[in-house]
mmCIF file of C-alpha atoms and ligand atoms in Angstrom:
data_model
loop_
_atom_site.group_PDB
_atom_site.id
_atom_site.type_symbol
_atom_site.label_atom_id
_atom_site.label_comp_id
_atom_site.label_asym_id
_atom_site.label_seq_id
_atom_site.Cartn_x
_atom_site.Cartn_y
_atom_site.Cartn_z
ATOM 1 C CA MET A 1 96.040 62.171 95.340
ATOM 2 C CA MET A 2 97.059 62.657 98.901
ATOM 3 C CA LEU A 3 96.627 66.918 99.552
ATOM 4 C CA ARG A 4 97.987 68.921 102.318
ATOM 5 C CA VAL A 5 94.818 72.202 102.680
ATOM 6 C CA ALA A 6 95.133 74.428 105.335
ATOM 7 C CA ALA A 7 92.915 77.544 105.554
ATOM 8 C CA ARG A 8 92.258 80.881 106.903
ATOM 9 C CA SER A 9 89.167 83.839 106.984
ATOM 10 C CA ASP A 10 89.464 86.887 108.499
ATOM 11 C CA ALA A 11 87.255 90.206 108.951
ATOM 12 C CA GLY A 12 90.496 92.380 108.613
ATOM 13 C CA ARG A 13 91.364 95.021 109.952
ATOM 14 C CA VAL A 14 88.303 97.751 108.887
ATOM 15 C CA ARG A 15 85.293 95.539 108.916
ATOM 16 C CA GLU A 16 83.599 94.440 112.260
ATOM 17 C CA ALA A 17 81.700 91.481 110.220
ATOM 18 C CA ASN A 18 83.284 88.666 108.592
ATOM 19 C CA GLU A 19 80.689 88.199 105.237
ATOM 20 C CA ASP A 20 83.605 85.512 103.939
ATOM 21 C CA GLN A 21 83.459 81.861 103.810
ATOM 22 C CA TYR A 22 85.551 79.027 103.154
ATOM 23 C CA ALA A 23 84.088 74.718 102.866
ATOM 24 C CA ILE A 24 86.627 72.305 102.974
ATOM 25 C CA LEU A 25 84.997 69.004 102.569
ATOM 26 C CA ASP A 26 86.033 65.229 102.278
ATOM 27 C CA LEU A 27 84.977 63.305 99.309
ATOM 28 C CA GLY A 28 86.128 60.147 100.147
ATOM 29 C CA HIS A 29 90.092 58.076 100.199
ATOM 30 C CA GLY A 30 91.017 59.295 103.325
ATOM 31 C CA GLY A 31 90.730 63.112 102.341
ATOM 32 C CA GLY A 32 92.824 62.499 99.264
ATOM 33 C CA THR A 33 89.285 64.124 96.825
ATOM 34 C CA ARG A 34 87.874 66.944 98.736
ATOM 35 C CA MET A 35 86.437 70.224 97.134
ATOM 36 C CA ILE A 36 87.668 73.386 98.591
ATOM 37 C CA ALA A 37 85.383 76.810 97.884
ATOM 38 C CA VAL A 38 85.664 80.430 98.661
ATOM 39 C CA ALA A 39 82.883 82.940 99.442
ATOM 40 C CA ASP A 40 82.891 86.729 99.145
ATOM 41 C CA GLY A 41 79.004 87.666 100.092
ATOM 42 C CA MET A 42 77.289 91.134 99.998
ATOM 43 C CA GLY A 43 74.362 92.601 100.946
ATOM 44 C CA GLY A 44 73.522 95.439 103.770
ATOM 45 C CA HIS A 45 71.944 94.919 107.370
ATOM 46 C CA ARG A 46 75.138 91.160 107.058
ATOM 47 C CA ALA A 47 73.073 89.894 104.649
ATOM 48 C CA GLY A 48 76.943 89.617 102.689
ATOM 49 C CA ASP A 49 77.391 86.384 105.128
ATOM 50 C CA VAL A 50 73.684 84.945 104.840
ATOM 51 C CA ALA A 51 74.776 84.984 101.064
ATOM 52 C CA SER A 52 78.110 82.968 101.782
ATOM 53 C CA SER A 53 76.886 80.963 104.100
ATOM 54 C CA ILE A 54 72.979 79.857 102.231
ATOM 55 C CA ALA A 55 75.591 79.219 99.238
ATOM 56 C CA LEU A 56 78.696 77.464 99.965
ATOM 57 C CA LYS A 57 76.059 74.823 102.622
ATOM 58 C CA GLU A 58 73.621 74.567 99.628
ATOM 59 C CA LEU A 59 77.086 73.331 96.896
ATOM 60 C CA SER A 60 78.501 71.687 100.075
ATOM 61 C CA GLU A 61 75.256 69.153 100.335
ATOM 62 C CA ALA A 62 75.040 69.227 96.418
ATOM 63 C CA VAL A 63 78.397 67.862 95.740
ATOM 64 C CA ARG A 64 77.897 65.415 99.212
ATOM 65 C CA GLY A 65 75.110 63.653 97.660
ATOM 66 C CA HIS A 66 76.733 63.354 93.988
ATOM 67 C CA SER A 67 79.264 60.845 92.608
ATOM 68 C CA CYS A 68 82.000 61.059 90.132
ATOM 69 C CA GLN A 69 80.286 59.721 87.962
ATOM 70 C CA ASP A 70 78.064 62.405 86.690
ATOM 71 C CA GLY A 71 81.178 64.229 86.220
ATOM 72 C CA TRP A 72 82.371 66.460 88.727
ATOM 73 C CA LEU A 73 82.037 69.865 86.803
ATOM 74 C CA GLU A 74 78.292 68.984 86.034
ATOM 75 C CA VAL A 75 78.270 67.819 90.252
ATOM 76 C CA LEU A 76 79.436 71.821 90.745
ATOM 77 C CA ARG A 77 78.091 73.174 87.645
ATOM 78 C CA ARG A 78 74.316 71.636 89.361
ATOM 79 C CA GLY A 79 75.842 72.817 92.969
ATOM 80 C CA VAL A 80 75.839 76.595 91.924
ATOM 81 C CA GLU A 81 72.732 76.673 90.501
ATOM 82 C CA ARG A 82 71.320 75.251 93.312
ATOM 83 C CA ALA A 83 72.934 77.929 95.308
ATOM 84 C CA ASN A 84 72.458 80.890 93.129
ATOM 85 C CA THR A 85 68.530 79.528 93.466
ATOM 86 C CA ALA A 86 68.598 79.695 97.221
ATOM 87 C CA VAL A 87 70.218 82.810 97.781
ATOM 88 C CA PHE A 88 67.586 85.201 95.035
ATOM 89 C CA GLN A 89 64.990 83.275 96.897
ATOM 90 C CA MET A 90 66.029 84.407 99.594
ATOM 91 C CA ALA A 91 66.844 87.713 98.805
ATOM 92 C CA LEU A 92 63.362 87.834 97.417
ATOM 93 C CA ALA A 93 61.264 87.266 101.036
ATOM 94 C CA ASN A 94 63.341 88.324 102.402
ATOM 95 C CA GLU A 95 63.319 92.875 102.399
ATOM 96 C CA HIS A 96 66.252 93.221 104.650
ATOM 97 C CA GLN A 97 67.919 90.974 102.217
ATOM 98 C CA ALA A 98 67.128 92.669 98.882
ATOM 99 C CA GLY A 99 70.329 92.559 96.812
ATOM 100 C CA MET A 100 71.672 90.037 98.410
ATOM 101 C CA GLY A 101 74.589 87.751 96.308
ATOM 102 C CA THR A 102 78.172 86.503 96.813
ATOM 103 C CA THR A 103 81.238 85.072 95.108
ATOM 104 C CA LEU A 104 81.402 81.816 94.709
ATOM 105 C CA THR A 105 84.751 79.538 93.704
ATOM 106 C CA ALA A 106 85.322 76.481 93.841
ATOM 107 C CA VAL A 107 87.399 72.782 93.075
ATOM 108 C CA VAL A 108 86.819 69.443 93.152
ATOM 109 C CA LEU A 109 90.188 67.078 93.624
ATOM 110 C CA ASP A 110 89.794 63.367 92.129
ATOM 111 C CA ASP A 111 92.322 61.429 91.281
ATOM 112 C CA GLY A 112 95.718 64.054 89.215
ATOM 113 C CA HIS A 113 92.360 65.608 88.066
ATOM 114 C CA LEU A 114 91.043 69.602 89.177
ATOM 115 C CA PHE A 115 88.193 70.348 88.544
ATOM 116 C CA LEU A 116 86.736 74.109 88.590
ATOM 117 C CA VAL A 117 83.439 76.332 88.803
ATOM 118 C CA HIS A 118 83.498 79.519 88.663
ATOM 119 C CA VAL A 119 81.409 83.099 89.837
ATOM 120 C CA GLY A 120 82.629 86.446 90.786
ATOM 121 C CA ASP A 121 85.616 88.418 91.732
ATOM 122 C CA SER A 122 87.620 86.075 94.208
ATOM 123 C CA ARG A 123 90.694 83.657 92.558
ATOM 124 C CA ALA A 124 91.638 80.079 91.700
ATOM 125 C CA TYR A 125 95.931 79.584 90.306
ATOM 126 C CA LEU A 126 97.737 76.924 90.236
ATOM 127 C CA VAL A 127 101.265 77.813 91.719
ATOM 128 C CA ARG A 128 103.480 75.066 89.425
ATOM 129 C CA ASP A 129 107.214 75.262 89.234
ATOM 130 C CA GLY A 130 107.244 78.661 90.718
ATOM 131 C CA ASP A 131 105.027 80.873 88.103
ATOM 132 C CA MET A 132 101.625 81.930 90.046
ATOM 133 C CA ASN A 133 98.647 80.371 87.048
ATOM 134 C CA PRO A 134 95.228 82.350 88.109
ATOM 135 C CA LEU A 135 92.790 80.004 87.121
ATOM 136 C CA THR A 136 89.622 82.183 86.858
ATOM 137 C CA ARG A 137 88.164 85.769 85.220
ATOM 138 C CA ASP A 138 87.611 88.126 87.840
ATOM 139 C CA ASP A 139 83.899 89.420 86.639
ATOM 140 C CA SER A 140 83.844 91.942 87.317
ATOM 141 C CA LEU A 141 83.472 96.039 85.424
ATOM 142 C CA VAL A 142 87.385 96.467 86.455
ATOM 143 C CA GLU A 143 87.421 92.825 84.217
ATOM 144 C CA GLU A 144 85.606 93.979 81.349
ATOM 145 C CA LEU A 145 87.109 97.486 81.190
ATOM 146 C CA ILE A 146 90.165 95.958 80.692
ATOM 147 C CA ARG A 147 89.200 93.286 78.295
ATOM 148 C CA LEU A 148 87.618 96.282 76.012
ATOM 149 C CA GLY A 149 91.171 98.508 76.521
ATOM 150 C CA ASP A 150 89.342 101.340 78.479
ATOM 151 C CA ILE A 151 92.265 100.502 81.577
ATOM 152 C CA THR A 152 95.311 98.608 81.835
ATOM 153 C CA PRO A 153 95.374 96.995 84.925
ATOM 154 C CA ASP A 154 97.596 99.188 87.151
ATOM 155 C CA ASP A 155 94.466 101.457 86.362
ATOM 156 C CA ALA A 156 92.050 98.410 87.925
ATOM 157 C CA LYS A 157 93.901 98.442 91.222
ATOM 158 C CA ASP A 158 92.586 101.979 92.882
ATOM 159 C CA HIS A 159 89.466 102.337 90.323
ATOM 160 C CA PRO A 160 86.288 103.863 92.507
ATOM 161 C CA GLN A 161 84.458 100.868 90.812
ATOM 162 C CA LYS A 162 86.858 98.016 91.408
ATOM 163 C CA ASN A 163 83.920 96.564 93.494
ATOM 164 C CA VAL A 164 81.757 95.996 91.303
ATOM 165 C CA LEU A 165 80.074 92.685 89.788
ATOM 166 C CA THR A 166 79.501 91.452 87.028
ATOM 167 C CA ARG A 167 77.925 88.498 87.670
ATOM 168 C CA ALA A 168 77.094 86.890 91.577
ATOM 169 C CA VAL A 169 75.871 83.747 92.880
ATOM 170 C CA GLY A 170 71.797 84.838 93.695
ATOM 171 C CA THR A 171 71.519 88.557 91.831
ATOM 172 C CA ARG A 172 69.686 87.282 89.492
ATOM 173 C CA PRO A 173 67.147 84.100 88.672
ATOM 174 C CA ARG A 174 70.235 82.743 86.756
ATOM 175 C CA VAL A 175 74.000 82.448 86.897
ATOM 176 C CA ASN A 176 76.284 81.896 84.056
ATOM 177 C CA ILE A 177 78.966 79.713 84.862
ATOM 178 C CA GLN A 178 83.262 79.692 84.565
ATOM 179 C CA THR A 179 84.242 76.512 84.195
ATOM 180 C CA LEU A 180 87.390 74.863 84.059
ATOM 181 C CA SER A 181 89.651 71.050 84.697
ATOM 182 C CA ILE A 182 93.083 70.644 84.406
ATOM 183 C CA ASP A 183 95.332 67.633 85.432
ATOM 184 C CA LEU A 184 97.374 67.875 88.459
ATOM 185 C CA GLU A 185 101.346 67.090 89.189
ATOM 186 C CA VAL A 186 102.697 66.413 92.199
ATOM 187 C CA GLY A 187 104.199 69.925 94.001
ATOM 188 C CA ASP A 188 101.433 71.611 92.598
ATOM 189 C CA ARG A 189 99.619 74.005 94.696
ATOM 190 C CA ILE A 190 96.833 75.382 94.026
ATOM 191 C CA ILE A 191 95.248 79.367 96.310
ATOM 192 C CA LEU A 192 91.617 80.079 96.424
ATOM 193 C CA CYS A 193 91.310 83.487 97.842
ATOM 194 C CA SER A 194 89.048 86.510 97.356
ATOM 195 C CA ASP A 195 89.378 89.999 96.821
ATOM 196 C CA GLY A 196 90.552 90.809 100.415
ATOM 197 C CA LEU A 197 93.897 88.948 99.722
ATOM 198 C CA TYR A 198 94.889 89.427 95.976
ATOM 199 C CA GLY A 199 94.085 92.826 96.067
ATOM 200 C CA LEU A 200 96.697 93.237 99.300
ATOM 201 C CA VAL A 201 99.620 90.621 97.990
ATOM 202 C CA PRO A 202 101.024 90.432 95.511
ATOM 203 C CA ASP A 203 101.887 87.133 93.511
ATOM 204 C CA ASP A 204 104.909 87.178 94.273
ATOM 205 C CA ARG A 205 104.718 87.691 97.432
ATOM 206 C CA MET A 206 101.896 84.207 97.792
ATOM 207 C CA VAL A 207 104.148 82.156 95.766
ATOM 208 C CA ALA A 208 107.096 83.233 98.101
ATOM 209 C CA ALA A 209 104.750 82.067 100.812
ATOM 210 C CA LEU A 210 103.445 79.120 100.611
ATOM 211 C CA ALA A 211 107.296 77.486 98.566
ATOM 212 C CA ARG A 212 108.812 78.542 101.362
ATOM 213 C CA ASP A 213 106.743 78.158 104.491
ATOM 214 C CA GLY A 214 104.873 75.323 103.180
ATOM 215 C CA VAL A 215 100.212 75.591 103.017
ATOM 216 C CA GLU A 216 99.298 75.333 106.241
ATOM 217 C CA VAL A 217 102.036 78.490 107.783
ATOM 218 C CA GLY A 218 102.096 79.420 104.663
ATOM 219 C CA VAL A 219 98.399 80.738 104.960
ATOM 220 C CA GLU A 220 98.761 82.405 108.306
ATOM 221 C CA ARG A 221 101.882 84.702 107.548
ATOM 222 C CA LEU A 222 99.326 85.491 103.771
ATOM 223 C CA VAL A 223 96.827 86.508 106.200
ATOM 224 C CA ASP A 224 99.024 88.192 107.891
ATOM 225 C CA GLU A 225 100.870 90.095 105.745
ATOM 226 C CA ALA A 226 97.026 91.733 104.431
ATOM 227 C CA ASN A 227 96.706 92.825 107.795
ATOM 228 C CA GLN A 228 99.609 94.382 107.675
ATOM 229 C CA LEU A 229 99.680 95.859 104.137
ATOM 230 C CA GLY A 230 95.654 97.848 105.830
ATOM 231 C CA GLY A 231 92.658 94.516 106.132
ATOM 232 C CA HIS A 232 91.340 97.061 104.506
ATOM 233 C CA ASP A 233 88.585 93.750 103.317
ATOM 234 C CA ASN A 234 88.282 90.563 104.735
ATOM 235 C CA ILE A 235 90.972 88.321 104.220
ATOM 236 C CA THR A 236 89.878 84.330 103.026
ATOM 237 C CA VAL A 237 92.531 82.143 101.663
ATOM 238 C CA VAL A 238 92.803 78.286 101.497
ATOM 239 C CA ALA A 239 95.742 76.539 99.637
ATOM 240 C CA VAL A 240 96.327 73.252 98.518
ATOM 241 C CA GLU A 241 99.722 70.657 97.964
ATOM 242 C CA VAL A 242 99.375 67.729 96.098
ATOM 243 C CA ALA A 243 101.739 66.422 97.816
ATOM 244 C CA SER A 244 101.179 62.802 95.702
ATOM 245 C CA LEU A 245 99.404 61.379 92.385
HETATM 246 MG MG1 MG B 301 85.737 90.952 99.557
#
């Protein structure tokens, strides 16, 4: 598989610090097998920064240390559990980091397949034939309210509690993890992003930016666009194009 990968993370125009992080790991085959991940940390005293960093470090170590014989989904799942334990224990041990946590969305791309693990409200999308297909469900209060029929997706955009997560990495001793695997096609694009991007830039703009400019220029444009629309949160996007299988 040949992959084109591009990423950008930006503090945005309002927040002082950037508590988002991303990771891109080369897992072999000349960069044809990769892990990409996005984490959006939360917590006072800049603890969100600590949570997202630790989560990506633990996940990366778990994934690097294993071969795909174990099955990537299982490797990824164990990596998220390891990240959860590390963040949770550090939060217990440090008063300034009590309650910290992070979203964590990660995929391994290997031999024509995508394997995904997800916790929180960062997102993964598959762009195929010009359509934006969500690969994740937000673990958020507003997503629950939409599912229950209490509010509409439009209400959710300006909901006062739109940042409340129902699940995060590191806030509880155990974590529930969404998983998914799909077969890839040539021309597929995968986008991982934090809410600082998708909360401002509409889906069709994301599809258009990547289709018109390719992933390298596309991610730059998307972050610029989120900043032009206010940039009220940290903005992170990783985009991958499947150039050949
Ligand atoms: Mg955010």
